[in-house]
């Protein structure tokens, strides 16, 4: 068995920015085209998200009807319906679940080929994921939102900068989600089988990201702790709260800034974990 760090050339830190940008664009386009080939899966996924949207929406409307003043945790009925339907659309854009590509390649040994490419491994997974997110935004996000507009009275933002801020927040949510998914998959470098961490990720992500219910339903101290101490609220709760204008303008901006900080931290951790993994990775039978 030969340790790869003795044979694998290191990626040059002096790679020109223009070349990196062009390569990232090509990888993102490849990610878009890859998911565009699965037309039936796209239609089935949009249909499933729409069905569950009705279930979640009526549950939260029942909560609102039983709350004092009809505003649980400060959300009115229109804000809650928007929270549900836009959240159902964002679920596939952010892609909380189902991504095991890195763990599978580590387990099979194919990851050694990734280390020989002139692109940093983190970028080689992040850029295609941005392409995937764009495809989901066009074909998995729009249908549930349109259904919500047809059957419910959704909230219309009243501030001019809310929609651009929401777009930035969604982009940061995709980057942050990819970073944490990369870290969970990267446990396979040490465990050789990441199914345990992946199951924990699946169980925790939906609850802590605000998919099943708004995190504002929790006690204030717990909601604040989750926001500051974990990146999970930035995956769904923050974009949705920004869109429904749950908070004053300064708080909206502060939440997106916190989201950006977590995205940067997660990417830095991805690079660190990848570098540590390359030092100990062993090619069986080499």
C-alpha angles and dihedrals in degrees: 000000000000124000110238096220088072093057110024114091114233119244109256114251088206096065107142114258092230091055091048091050093050091047092049091051091051091049092048091051090049089053091051093049092046094058093039089067092064097074098153092048090050092052092045092048093050090048092050093049089050093052092050088046090066091049095049093042095055091046092055092043088055089052090051092049091054097045124097107265091003091268111106110192089351097301121124122208094267092051092049094050090049090048090055101043098041088044090054089053094046092050092080093037094055091037101209093176144036103036111126101141097118094045091049092050092049091050093049095041093241089121088081088072090054090058092057094057120100091240126084109255092235092054091044089062099034097054096052089046090058088054090050090050091052090052091049091047091057101039108020102032100047101054098057092044092050090050089050091052091051098049104028141039103251125197117263113210113240100196120083096223097045096091095048090045089050090052091052090047092052091051091051090047091055092048093046093047091050090050094053093042088052091052093049091049091046091064084081088075087070103023097037087215118058098184093109096054090041091056091049089048091051093050095045103038099067095047098042095042093056099250099129096039136350111275088227086076087072123082111284095245092053095046092050091047091053091049096049102033100040136040094222100096089056091066097065114340097062097049091046095047089049092052096048091044092232091162138041117272097264091052091049091055093043091054092053091047089052088048090053091050091053092048090053092047092050093050091049090051090049091055092046094048091047092051092049091047093053089057093057103030112120125198108221113229094008 
